[in-house]
Coordinates of C-alpha atoms in Angstrom, one line a residue:
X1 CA 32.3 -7.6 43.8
X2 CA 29.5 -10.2 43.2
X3 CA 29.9 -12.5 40.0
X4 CA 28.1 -12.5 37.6
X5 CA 25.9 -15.3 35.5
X6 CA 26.8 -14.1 32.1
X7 CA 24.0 -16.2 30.6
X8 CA 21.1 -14.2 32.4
X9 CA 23.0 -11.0 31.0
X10 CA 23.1 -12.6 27.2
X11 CA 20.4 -10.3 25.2
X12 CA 18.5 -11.6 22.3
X13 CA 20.1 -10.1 19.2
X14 CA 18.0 -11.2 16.3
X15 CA 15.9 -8.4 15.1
X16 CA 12.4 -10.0 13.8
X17 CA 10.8 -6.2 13.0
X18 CA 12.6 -6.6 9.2
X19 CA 11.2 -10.2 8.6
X20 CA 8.6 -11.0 6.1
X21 CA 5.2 -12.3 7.7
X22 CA 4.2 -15.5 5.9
X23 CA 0.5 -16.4 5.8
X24 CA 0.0 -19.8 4.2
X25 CA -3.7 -19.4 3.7
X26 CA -4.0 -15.6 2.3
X27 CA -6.5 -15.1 -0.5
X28 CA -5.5 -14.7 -4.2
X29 CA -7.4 -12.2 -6.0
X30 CA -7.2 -11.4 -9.6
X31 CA -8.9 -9.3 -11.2
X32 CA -8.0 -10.2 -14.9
X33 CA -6.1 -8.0 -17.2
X34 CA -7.0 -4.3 -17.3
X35 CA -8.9 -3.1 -20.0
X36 CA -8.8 0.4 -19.0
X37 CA -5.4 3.0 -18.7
X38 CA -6.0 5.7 -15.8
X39 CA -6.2 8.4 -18.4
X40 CA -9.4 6.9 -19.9
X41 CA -11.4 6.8 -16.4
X42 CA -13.7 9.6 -16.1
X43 CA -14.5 10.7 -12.5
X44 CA -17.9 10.6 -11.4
X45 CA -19.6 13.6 -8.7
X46 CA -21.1 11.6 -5.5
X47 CA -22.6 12.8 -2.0
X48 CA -19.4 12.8 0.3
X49 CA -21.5 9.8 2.5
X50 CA -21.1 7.8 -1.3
X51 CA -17.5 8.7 -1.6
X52 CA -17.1 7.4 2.2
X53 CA -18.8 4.2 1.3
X54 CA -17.5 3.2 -1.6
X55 CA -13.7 4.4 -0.2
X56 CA -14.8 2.0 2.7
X57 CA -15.7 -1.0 0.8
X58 CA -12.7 -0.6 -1.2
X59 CA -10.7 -0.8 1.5
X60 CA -12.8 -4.1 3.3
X61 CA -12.4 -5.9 0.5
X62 CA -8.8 -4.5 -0.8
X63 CA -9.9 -4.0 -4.2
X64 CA -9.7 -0.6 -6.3
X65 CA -12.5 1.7 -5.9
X66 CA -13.2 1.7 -9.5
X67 CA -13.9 -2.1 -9.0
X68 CA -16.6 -1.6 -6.1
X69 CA -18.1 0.9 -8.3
X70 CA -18.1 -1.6 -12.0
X71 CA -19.6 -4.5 -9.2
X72 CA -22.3 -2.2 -7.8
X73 CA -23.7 -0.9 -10.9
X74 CA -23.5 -4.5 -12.4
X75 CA -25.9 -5.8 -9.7
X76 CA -28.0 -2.8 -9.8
X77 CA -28.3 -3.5 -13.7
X78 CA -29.7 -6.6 -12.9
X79 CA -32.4 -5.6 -11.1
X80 CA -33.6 -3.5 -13.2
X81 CA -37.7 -3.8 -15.1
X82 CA -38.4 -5.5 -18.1
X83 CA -39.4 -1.6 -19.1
X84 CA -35.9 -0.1 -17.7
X85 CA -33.9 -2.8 -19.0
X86 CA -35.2 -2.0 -23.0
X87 CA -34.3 1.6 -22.1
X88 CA -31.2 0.3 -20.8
X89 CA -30.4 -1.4 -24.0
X90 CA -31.7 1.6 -26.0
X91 CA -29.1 3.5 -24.6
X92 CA -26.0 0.9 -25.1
X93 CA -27.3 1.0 -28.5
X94 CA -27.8 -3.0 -28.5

């Protein structure tokens, strides 16, 4: 019988798959406290190409679809006329 180089046969016993992956420079996003419970959120009827969208954005920029939705109609709000924007305030009885 040959002999054998026990180092060659050693096997690497430290199992890495368990081990927390550290990134240094990972983003902090806050999103400040919540002023809204679950319960009071209404759900809103959209196209199924919407839903995809906004389900897609939500999940690029790892924030809550509710959130893509409150951003969206913010910057649409701003864009509005001088004409919509009175209605606008009409309505949020300003």
């Amino acid at each position: 019988m040959a002999l054998l180089n026990k180092k060659n046969n050693e096997q690497n016993t430290e199992d890495n798959r368990n081990k927390p992956t550290i990134i240094d420079d990972d983003a902090k996003i806050t999103y400040g406290e919540k002023q809204y419970k679950a319960k009071d959120r209404q759900p809103i009827q959209v196209d199924p190409p919407v839903a995809d969208m906004v389900r897609n954005i939500s999940y690029a920029k790892d924030m809550p679809m509710y959130e893509v939705v409150k951003v969206a109609m913010e910057a649409y709000r701003d864009t509005l006329s001088d004409s919509e924007k009175i209605i606008y305030d009409m309505r949020q009885g300003k």
